[in-house]
Amino acid sequence: MLELTDIHKSYENQPLLTGISFTVAEGESVCLLGPSGSGKSTLLRLVAGLEEPERGEVRWEGEDMAPIPAHRRNFGLVFQDYALFPHLDVTGNVAFGLKMQNLPADEIRQRVATMLEKVNLAGFENRRVTDLSGGEQQRVALARALATGPRLLMFDEPLGALDRSLKDNLLAELRRILHETGVPAIYVTHDQEEAFAIADRILLLHEGRIVQEGAPAEVYAHPASAWVAQFLGVGNIITGVVRAGNVETSVGNFRLSCAHAHRDGEKVNLMVSRHQVREAPDGELRGVVADVVFQQDGFKVTLSNGLVFHLPKAPKSGEEIRFHVPSAAVQCLP
Amino acid sequence: MLFRRILPWLGVFLFLGLFFFYPLARILGLSLDFAILSVGDFRLTFFVFCFTFYQALLSTLLTLCLGLPAAFLFARFNFRGKSLLRTLTAIPFMLPTVVVAAGFNAWLGPRGWLNLALQNLFHLDSPPIIFVGTLGAILAAHVFYNATIVIRIVGNTLSRLDPRLDQAACSLGASPHQIFWRVTLPILCPSLLAASMLVFLFDFTSFGVILLLGGPQFATLEVEIYYQALTFFNLPLAAWLSLIQLLCTLAFSIVYSRLVTRAAMTVNPRLNLPIRPRIWRQRAFVAIFSLLLFVFFVFPLFSLPFRSLTRLEADRGDRAQAQYGLTMDYYTELFVNRRGSIFYVPPVTALGNSLAYASLTVLLSLALGFPAASALARPGRLERFLDPILLLPLGASAVTLGLGFIVAFGRLLSFPWLVPLAHTIIALPFVIRALQPALASIPDRLRQAAVTLGASPPRVWREVDWPIVRRAVLSAAVFAFTVSLGEFGATALVYRPEYPTLPVAIYRFLSQPGGLNYGQAMAMATILMLVAGAGILAIEKLRLPGAGEF
């Protein structure tokens, strides 16, 4: 449905987006995940038509969007901090897009009522938006974007300003609404929990490029680079040098098991799982225990070299321990 | 105890009672005696009221026509020379009315440099541009004066207007046209109305501009009060007109304060920062409009000093040979007491009188205002009750005040010190408003700390209070000085001919024939402009951060 090809955009002569291409299929929720400054909000604004790319194309069902101004695209956008119209009440805000379509007053009233019901705001019709709580404002913003029946919904850090429990409730509601309406959605966030909760597919953005793309479980299980693993906080990243089929690192030597061919002396990053290691006196990985914290199902052990493992038993602080690392627990990152 | 609470108010209220409320009561008494007024008087009142309203409405609309695009220009775009242009648009509001009138006269008047240059160039007998004495001159001067109000109030709202509201509207299908009418305008509306109301109020009570630029055929309520009191000695009619003027001002002020509270509607505090103009339409708008603003504001201001230093016509009458060139004559002539001069003193004494009156106004308004402001800084029930009464003099126009002095102290008019008393009434509310926040900003704990460290009460004042309020006192003093120096409305009614002030002298010289008289008016107006300009600059430098604008 939506197709972006080779999008380039710079800001004050600094490249902001370089060669972005991706598609969003019918009924699919795609999440753009990345740290702040990775250009993900700009990408949304390009799709919405609020900014123009320097190179590349945005197509909807094969039609080039470039000549179509933002207000004719019928792409809904939910803003960070909502951008509700302060001079209009709840009804006025939700009805705004419908009025732009010059619908008859009866139909507008009816659709506003349906929308408010859908986001659990029935009875709020005549409230001033400046008197609403953050969560309520968020729902009004969602109802406003949904009311016109957009072809595509876009969310720019929509839950950024809300507290944890409210976030979880709204995420569940959002998932339900997206599922019910079947509208394709692009969701921008820097919070991976939000991303994993809402997305069918995740696009990881780093310094203006898509560094990984895939289903949440797949991305989590197989990070495409050391940066991705670090950003997601998946495992321990260890840098080492290839020597005769082994990888020599500061914490021990590991067998090299990688799909790529590596030359001797080449630097590689290894990702060592936090869970699958086992304490063993002849283990190949060693370290001194720096900190031990109890967590629900075991102990989180931090070593003085910065590595973190989850163990069933608590070692003593200051003790040197060794681990056996099964080959399944080590991945070579490209 | 009660006596100690009342003490700081004693001076202020004795003064206000004697020199404001008593004259006002005398006007009321006189105006309620309808029997003296004839049918013709009522007809005159009706026509004058209609014209006052008409010119104020027209002036306000024109001010919006210039002020709104200018507010957009300053709030939305960054460009070279922006702060200079902004300052240029703000200066007229603080200048004395006679200076503004003289400025327009020096540019477009019958003896202005443009007319004289055209006359010389094309050998014309009469000035080709007729500007002074038309409604256009009044309107242009009003726009010149008040555009900055629209620029500041509307510009302030514009720069706090969340840019994502436009984008949200756009993504909901609103065209740029619809965004303007459905989002931008409704949000701007309260501040737009507030600014318009304030401009209207100033235009409605305008006096000097209309007297000097309009000429005798255009009479607003203010000007008519002046004519009736001084030319026709019809004090009952003048009093009746004053009453109408007071009621109108009161009504407009109430509407204005209502609008201001509505304008405080909370918009997301996200700043809408100005950008460099990028696309050609933005560039064209910035280039053309800033040039237009520059021309409109710079010519009246710079024509004045320019005209005061150039000789473009014969000094007396048309028979003498015309002379051209740069000259200091208009300034040196100020020191000469010529026979046939309007005053029997050299014009430079007007400058001396003005400076003396202004100094007296500063002393008087500080002596009365400081105790009141100190009491207001820690308000109790008494203070909250008395506070609004202090602001009442703002509601009465200067001409009404002058008329009140004539009605109340008619026999004392030979006493020249009535002028600084009237000036003090006008400056006092501003002085108190300037002092109060500075005094209120001193926490009591500072004084208590000083006392526990062994400072006596006078020492506490000298070591704690004074260093903190010094800037505010200086700023209030400069303000009172500048107000007194440029005051024209009240002075025009109560001054003694042998003790003219600078604005009065400028008015008299402007209405006399002959190039020399005109040149001297230009020279005096230039001096007044420079002194007032220095005052404005000083106040800007002394302004406490975060102090309100209007």
CSV table of N, CA and C in Angstrom, one decimal, chain B residues 241-354:
chain,number,residue,atom,x,y,z
B,241,LEU,N,-19.0,68.1,27.5
B,241,LEU,CA,-18.2,67.2,26.5
B,241,LEU,C,-17.2,66.3,27.3
B,242,SER,N,-16.6,66.9,28.4
B,242,SER,CA,-15.7,66.1,29.2
B,242,SER,C,-16.4,64.9,29.8
B,243,LEU,N,-17.7,65.2,30.3
B,243,LEU,CA,-18.4,64.1,30.9
B,243,LEU,C,-18.6,63.0,29.9
B,244,ILE,N,-19.0,63.3,28.7
B,244,ILE,CA,-19.2,62.3,27.7
B,244,ILE,C,-17.9,61.5,27.4
B,245,GLN,N,-16.9,62.3,27.3
B,245,GLN,CA,-15.5,61.7,27.1
B,245,GLN,C,-15.2,60.7,28.2
B,246,LEU,N,-15.4,61.1,29.4
B,246,LEU,CA,-15.1,60.3,30.6
B,246,LEU,C,-15.9,59.0,30.5
B,247,LEU,N,-17.2,59.1,30.2
B,247,LEU,CA,-18.1,57.9,30.2
B,247,LEU,C,-17.6,56.9,29.1
B,248,CYS,N,-17.3,57.5,27.9
B,248,CYS,CA,-16.8,56.6,26.8
B,248,CYS,C,-15.5,55.9,27.2
B,249,THR,N,-14.6,56.7,27.8
B,249,THR,CA,-13.3,56.1,28.2
B,249,THR,C,-13.5,54.9,29.2
B,250,LEU,N,-14.4,55.2,30.1
B,250,LEU,CA,-14.7,54.2,31.1
B,250,LEU,C,-15.3,52.9,30.5
B,251,ALA,N,-16.3,53.1,29.6
B,251,ALA,CA,-16.9,52.0,28.9
B,251,ALA,C,-15.8,51.2,28.1
B,252,PHE,N,-15.0,51.9,27.3
B,252,PHE,CA,-14.0,51.2,26.5
B,252,PHE,C,-13.0,50.5,27.4
B,253,SER,N,-12.6,51.1,28.5
B,253,SER,CA,-11.6,50.5,29.4
B,253,SER,C,-12.2,49.2,30.0
B,254,ILE,N,-13.5,49.2,30.3
B,254,ILE,CA,-14.1,48.0,30.9
B,254,ILE,C,-14.0,46.9,29.9
B,255,VAL,N,-14.4,47.2,28.6
B,255,VAL,CA,-14.4,46.2,27.5
B,255,VAL,C,-13.0,45.7,27.4
B,256,TYR,N,-12.0,46.6,27.4
B,256,TYR,CA,-10.6,46.2,27.2
B,256,TYR,C,-10.2,45.2,28.3
B,257,SER,N,-10.5,45.5,29.5
B,257,SER,CA,-10.0,44.6,30.6
B,257,SER,C,-10.7,43.2,30.5
B,258,ARG,N,-11.9,43.2,30.0
B,258,ARG,CA,-12.6,41.9,29.8
B,258,ARG,C,-11.9,41.1,28.7
B,259,LEU,N,-11.5,41.8,27.7
B,259,LEU,CA,-10.8,41.1,26.5
B,259,LEU,C,-9.5,40.6,26.9
B,260,VAL,N,-8.8,41.4,27.8
B,260,VAL,CA,-7.4,41.0,28.2
B,260,VAL,C,-7.5,39.7,29.0
B,261,THR,N,-8.5,39.5,29.8
B,261,THR,CA,-8.6,38.3,30.6
B,261,THR,C,-8.9,37.1,29.7
B,262,ARG,N,-9.7,37.4,28.6
B,262,ARG,CA,-9.9,36.3,27.7
B,262,ARG,C,-8.7,35.9,26.8
B,263,ALA,N,-7.9,37.0,26.6
B,263,ALA,CA,-6.7,36.7,25.7
B,263,ALA,C,-5.7,35.8,26.5
B,264,ALA,N,-5.9,35.7,27.8
B,264,ALA,CA,-4.9,34.9,28.5
B,264,ALA,C,-5.2,33.4,28.4
B,265,MET,N,-6.1,33.0,27.5
B,265,MET,CA,-6.4,31.6,27.2
B,265,MET,C,-5.1,30.8,27.1
B,266,THR,N,-5.0,29.6,27.8
B,266,THR,CA,-3.7,28.9,27.7
B,266,THR,C,-3.6,28.2,26.4
B,267,VAL,N,-2.5,28.5,25.7
B,267,VAL,CA,-2.1,27.9,24.5
B,267,VAL,C,-0.9,27.1,24.9
B,268,ASN,N,-0.6,25.9,24.2
B,268,ASN,CA,0.6,25.2,24.6
B,268,ASN,C,1.8,26.1,24.6
B,269,PRO,N,2.6,26.1,25.6
B,269,PRO,CA,3.7,27.1,25.7
B,269,PRO,C,4.8,26.8,24.8
B,270,ARG,N,4.6,26.0,23.8
B,270,ARG,CA,5.7,25.7,22.9
B,270,ARG,C,5.9,26.9,22.0
B,271,LEU,N,7.2,27.3,21.9
B,271,LEU,CA,7.5,28.5,21.1
B,271,LEU,C,7.5,28.3,19.6
B,272,ASN,N,7.0,29.2,18.9
B,272,ASN,CA,7.0,29.2,17.5
B,272,ASN,C,8.1,30.1,17.0
B,273,LEU,N,9.3,29.5,16.8
B,273,LEU,CA,10.5,30.4,16.5
B,273,LEU,C,10.5,30.9,15.1
B,274,PRO,N,10.9,32.2,14.9
B,274,PRO,CA,11.0,32.7,13.6
B,274,PRO,C,12.0,32.0,12.7
B,275,ILE,N,11.8,32.0,11.4
B,275,ILE,CA,12.7,31.3,10.5
B,275,ILE,C,13.2,32.3,9.5
B,276,ARG,N,14.3,32.0,8.8
B,276,ARG,CA,14.8,32.8,7.7
B,276,ARG,C,13.8,32.5,6.5
B,277,PRO,N,13.4,33.6,5.8
B,277,PRO,CA,12.5,33.4,4.7
B,277,PRO,C,13.2,32.5,3.6
B,278,ARG,N,12.5,31.4,3.1
B,278,ARG,CA,13.1,30.5,2.2
B,278,ARG,C,12.5,30.6,0.8
B,279,ILE,N,11.2,30.3,0.7
B,279,ILE,CA,10.6,30.3,-0.6
B,279,ILE,C,10.4,31.7,-1.1
B,280,TRP,N,10.2,31.9,-2.4
B,280,TRP,CA,10.2,33.2,-3.0
B,280,TRP,C,9.1,34.1,-2.4
B,281,ARG,N,8.0,33.5,-2.1
B,281,ARG,CA,6.8,34.3,-1.7
B,281,ARG,C,7.2,34.9,-0.3
B,282,GLN,N,7.8,34.1,0.6
B,282,GLN,CA,8.2,34.6,1.9
B,282,GLN,C,9.3,35.7,1.7
B,283,ARG,N,10.2,35.5,0.8
B,283,ARG,CA,11.3,36.5,0.6
B,283,ARG,C,10.6,37.8,0.1
B,284,ALA,N,9.7,37.7,-0.8
B,284,ALA,CA,9.1,38.9,-1.4
B,284,ALA,C,8.3,39.6,-0.3
B,285,PHE,N,7.6,38.8,0.5
B,285,PHE,CA,6.8,39.5,1.6
B,285,PHE,C,7.7,40.2,2.6
B,286,VAL,N,8.8,39.5,3.0
B,286,VAL,CA,9.7,40.1,4.0
B,286,VAL,C,10.4,41.4,3.3
B,287,ALA,N,10.8,41.3,2.1
B,287,ALA,CA,11.5,42.4,1.5
B,287,ALA,C,10.6,43.6,1.3
B,288,ILE,N,9.4,43.3,0.7
B,288,ILE,CA,8.5,44.5,0.4
B,288,ILE,C,8.0,45.1,1.7
B,289,PHE,N,7.5,44.2,2.6
B,289,PHE,CA,6.9,44.8,3.8
B,289,PHE,C,7.9,45.5,4.7
B,290,SER,N,9.1,44.9,4.8
B,290,SER,CA,10.0,45.6,5.7
B,290,SER,C,10.4,46.9,5.1
B,291,LEU,N,10.5,47.0,3.8
B,291,LEU,CA,10.8,48.3,3.1
B,291,LEU,C,9.7,49.3,3.4
B,292,LEU,N,8.5,48.8,3.2
B,292,LEU,CA,7.3,49.7,3.5
B,292,LEU,C,7.3,50.2,4.9
B,293,LEU,N,7.5,49.3,5.9
B,293,LEU,CA,7.6,49.8,7.3
B,293,LEU,C,8.7,50.8,7.5
B,294,PHE,N,9.8,50.5,6.9
B,294,PHE,CA,11.0,51.3,7.1
B,294,PHE,C,10.7,52.8,6.6
B,295,VAL,N,10.1,52.8,5.4
B,295,VAL,CA,9.8,54.1,4.8
B,295,VAL,C,8.8,54.9,5.6
B,296,PHE,N,7.7,54.1,6.1
B,296,PHE,CA,6.6,54.7,6.8
B,296,PHE,C,7.1,55.3,8.1
B,297,PHE,N,8.0,54.6,8.8
B,297,PHE,CA,8.5,55.0,10.1
B,297,PHE,C,9.7,55.9,10.1
B,298,VAL,N,10.5,55.7,9.1
B,298,VAL,CA,11.8,56.5,9.2
B,298,VAL,C,11.6,57.9,8.7
B,299,PHE,N,10.7,58.2,7.7
B,299,PHE,CA,10.6,59.5,7.2
B,299,PHE,C,10.1,60.6,8.2
B,300,PRO,N,9.0,60.3,8.9
B,300,PRO,CA,8.6,61.3,9.8
B,300,PRO,C,9.7,61.6,10.9
B,301,LEU,N,10.4,60.5,11.3
B,301,LEU,CA,11.3,60.7,12.4
B,301,LEU,C,12.6,61.4,12.0
B,302,PHE,N,13.1,61.2,10.7
B,302,PHE,CA,14.3,61.8,10.3
B,302,PHE,C,14.1,63.1,9.5
B,303,SER,N,12.9,63.3,9.1
B,303,SER,CA,12.6,64.6,8.4
B,303,SER,C,12.8,65.7,9.3
B,304,LEU,N,12.5,65.5,10.6
B,304,LEU,CA,12.5,66.6,11.6
B,304,LEU,C,13.8,67.2,11.8
B,305,PRO,N,14.8,66.4,12.2
B,305,PRO,CA,16.2,66.9,12.4
B,305,PRO,C,16.7,67.5,11.1
B,306,PHE,N,16.4,66.8,10.0
B,306,PHE,CA,16.9,67.2,8.7
B,306,PHE,C,16.4,68.6,8.4
B,307,ARG,N,15.1,68.8,8.6
B,307,ARG,CA,14.4,70.1,8.2
B,307,ARG,C,14.9,71.2,9.1
B,308,SER,N,15.3,70.8,10.4
B,308,SER,CA,15.7,71.9,11.4
B,308,SER,C,17.1,72.4,11.0
B,309,LEU,N,17.8,71.7,10.1
B,309,LEU,CA,19.2,72.1,9.8
B,309,LEU,C,19.3,72.6,8.4
B,310,THR,N,18.2,72.7,7.6
B,310,THR,CA,18.3,73.1,6.2
B,310,THR,C,17.3,74.3,6.0
B,311,ARG,N,17.8,75.2,5.3
B,311,ARG,CA,17.0,76.4,4.9
B,311,ARG,C,16.6,76.1,3.4
B,312,LEU,N,15.2,76.2,3.2
B,312,LEU,CA,14.7,75.8,1.9
B,312,LEU,C,13.8,76.9,1.4
B,313,GLU,N,13.7,78.0,2.1
B,313,GLU,CA,12.8,79.1,1.7
B,313,GLU,C,13.2,80.4,2.3
B,314,ALA,N,12.5,81.5,1.9
B,314,ALA,CA,12.8,82.8,2.5
B,314,ALA,C,12.5,82.8,4.0
B,315,ASP,N,13.2,83.5,4.8
B,315,ASP,CA,13.0,83.5,6.2
B,315,ASP,C,11.6,84.2,6.5
B,316,ARG,N,11.3,85.3,5.9
B,316,ARG,CA,10.0,86.0,6.2
B,316,ARG,C,9.3,86.3,4.9
B,317,GLY,N,8.1,85.9,4.7
B,317,GLY,CA,7.2,86.4,3.6
B,317,GLY,C,7.7,85.8,2.3
B,318,ASP,N,7.0,86.0,1.2
B,318,ASP,CA,7.3,85.5,-0.1
B,318,ASP,C,8.1,86.5,-0.9
B,319,ARG,N,8.2,87.8,-0.5
B,319,ARG,CA,8.8,88.7,-1.3
B,319,ARG,C,10.3,88.6,-1.3
B,320,ALA,N,10.8,88.2,-0.1
B,320,ALA,CA,12.3,88.1,0.0
B,320,ALA,C,12.8,87.0,-0.9
B,321,GLN,N,14.1,87.1,-1.1
B,321,GLN,CA,14.8,86.1,-2.0
B,321,GLN,C,14.9,84.7,-1.2
B,322,ALA,N,14.5,83.6,-1.9
B,322,ALA,CA,14.6,82.3,-1.2
B,322,ALA,C,16.0,82.0,-1.0
B,323,GLN,N,16.3,81.3,0.1
B,323,GLN,CA,17.7,80.9,0.4
B,323,GLN,C,17.7,79.4,0.6
B,324,TYR,N,18.8,78.8,0.3
B,324,TYR,CA,19.0,77.4,0.4
B,324,TYR,C,20.3,77.0,1.2
B,325,GLY,N,20.3,75.8,1.7
B,325,GLY,CA,21.6,75.4,2.3
B,325,GLY,C,21.4,74.9,3.7
B,326,LEU,N,22.5,74.4,4.2
B,326,LEU,CA,22.5,74.0,5.6
B,326,LEU,C,22.7,75.2,6.5
B,327,THR,N,22.1,75.1,7.7
B,327,THR,CA,22.1,76.3,8.6
B,327,THR,C,21.9,75.9,10.0
B,328,MET,N,22.5,76.7,10.9
B,328,MET,CA,22.3,76.5,12.3
B,328,MET,C,21.4,77.7,12.9
B,329,ASP,N,20.9,78.5,11.9
B,329,ASP,CA,20.2,79.7,12.3
B,329,ASP,C,19.0,79.4,13.2
B,330,TYR,N,18.3,78.3,12.9
B,330,TYR,CA,17.1,78.1,13.6
B,330,TYR,C,17.4,77.8,15.1
B,331,TYR,N,18.6,77.3,15.3
B,331,TYR,CA,18.9,77.0,16.7
B,331,TYR,C,19.4,78.3,17.4
B,332,THR,N,20.3,79.0,16.7
B,332,THR,CA,20.8,80.3,17.3
B,332,THR,C,19.7,81.3,17.5
B,333,GLU,N,18.7,81.2,16.6
B,333,GLU,CA,17.6,82.2,16.8
B,333,GLU,C,16.7,81.9,18.0
B,334,LEU,N,16.9,80.7,18.5
B,334,LEU,CA,16.1,80.4,19.8
B,334,LEU,C,16.5,81.2,20.9
B,335,PHE,N,17.7,81.7,20.9
B,335,PHE,CA,18.2,82.5,22.0
B,335,PHE,C,17.9,84.0,21.9
B,336,VAL,N,17.3,84.4,20.8
B,336,VAL,CA,17.0,85.8,20.5
B,336,VAL,C,15.6,86.1,20.8
B,337,ASN,N,15.4,87.3,21.5
B,337,ASN,CA,14.0,87.7,21.8
B,337,ASN,C,13.6,88.8,20.8
B,338,ARG,N,13.0,88.4,19.7
B,338,ARG,CA,12.7,89.3,18.6
B,338,ARG,C,11.4,90.0,19.0
B,339,ARG,N,11.3,91.2,18.5
B,339,ARG,CA,10.1,92.0,18.6
B,339,ARG,C,9.1,91.3,17.6
B,340,GLY,N,7.9,91.2,18.0
B,340,GLY,CA,6.9,90.5,17.1
B,340,GLY,C,6.9,89.0,17.3
B,341,SER,N,7.8,88.5,18.1
B,341,SER,CA,7.8,87.1,18.4
B,341,SER,C,6.6,86.9,19.3
B,342,ILE,N,6.0,85.6,19.2
B,342,ILE,CA,4.8,85.4,19.9
B,342,ILE,C,4.9,85.5,21.4
B,343,PHE,N,6.1,85.1,21.9
B,343,PHE,CA,6.3,85.3,23.3
B,343,PHE,C,7.1,86.5,23.5
B,344,TYR,N,7.1,87.0,24.7
B,344,TYR,CA,8.0,88.2,25.0
B,344,TYR,C,9.3,87.7,25.7
B,345,VAL,N,9.6,86.5,25.5
B,345,VAL,CA,10.8,85.9,26.0
B,345,VAL,C,11.5,85.1,24.9
B,346,PRO,N,12.8,85.0,24.9
B,346,PRO,CA,13.4,84.1,23.9
B,346,PRO,C,12.9,82.7,24.0
B,347,PRO,N,12.7,82.0,22.9
B,347,PRO,CA,12.1,80.7,22.9
B,347,PRO,C,12.9,79.7,23.7
B,348,VAL,N,14.2,79.9,23.9
B,348,VAL,CA,14.9,79.0,24.7
B,348,VAL,C,14.5,78.9,26.1
B,349,THR,N,13.8,79.9,26.6
B,349,THR,CA,13.3,79.9,28.0
B,349,THR,C,12.2,78.8,28.1
B,350,ALA,N,11.5,78.5,27.0
B,350,ALA,CA,10.5,77.4,27.0
B,350,ALA,C,11.2,76.1,27.4
B,351,LEU,N,12.4,75.9,26.8
B,351,LEU,CA,13.2,74.7,27.2
B,351,LEU,C,13.5,74.7,28.7
B,352,GLY,N,13.9,75.9,29.2
B,352,GLY,CA,14.2,76.0,30.6
B,352,GLY,C,13.0,75.7,31.5
B,353,ASN,N,11.9,76.3,31.1
B,353,ASN,CA,10.6,76.0,31.8
B,353,ASN,C,10.3,74.5,31.8
B,354,SER,N,10.4,73.9,30.6
B,354,SER,CA,10.1,72.5,30.5
B,354,SER,C,10.9,71.6,31.4
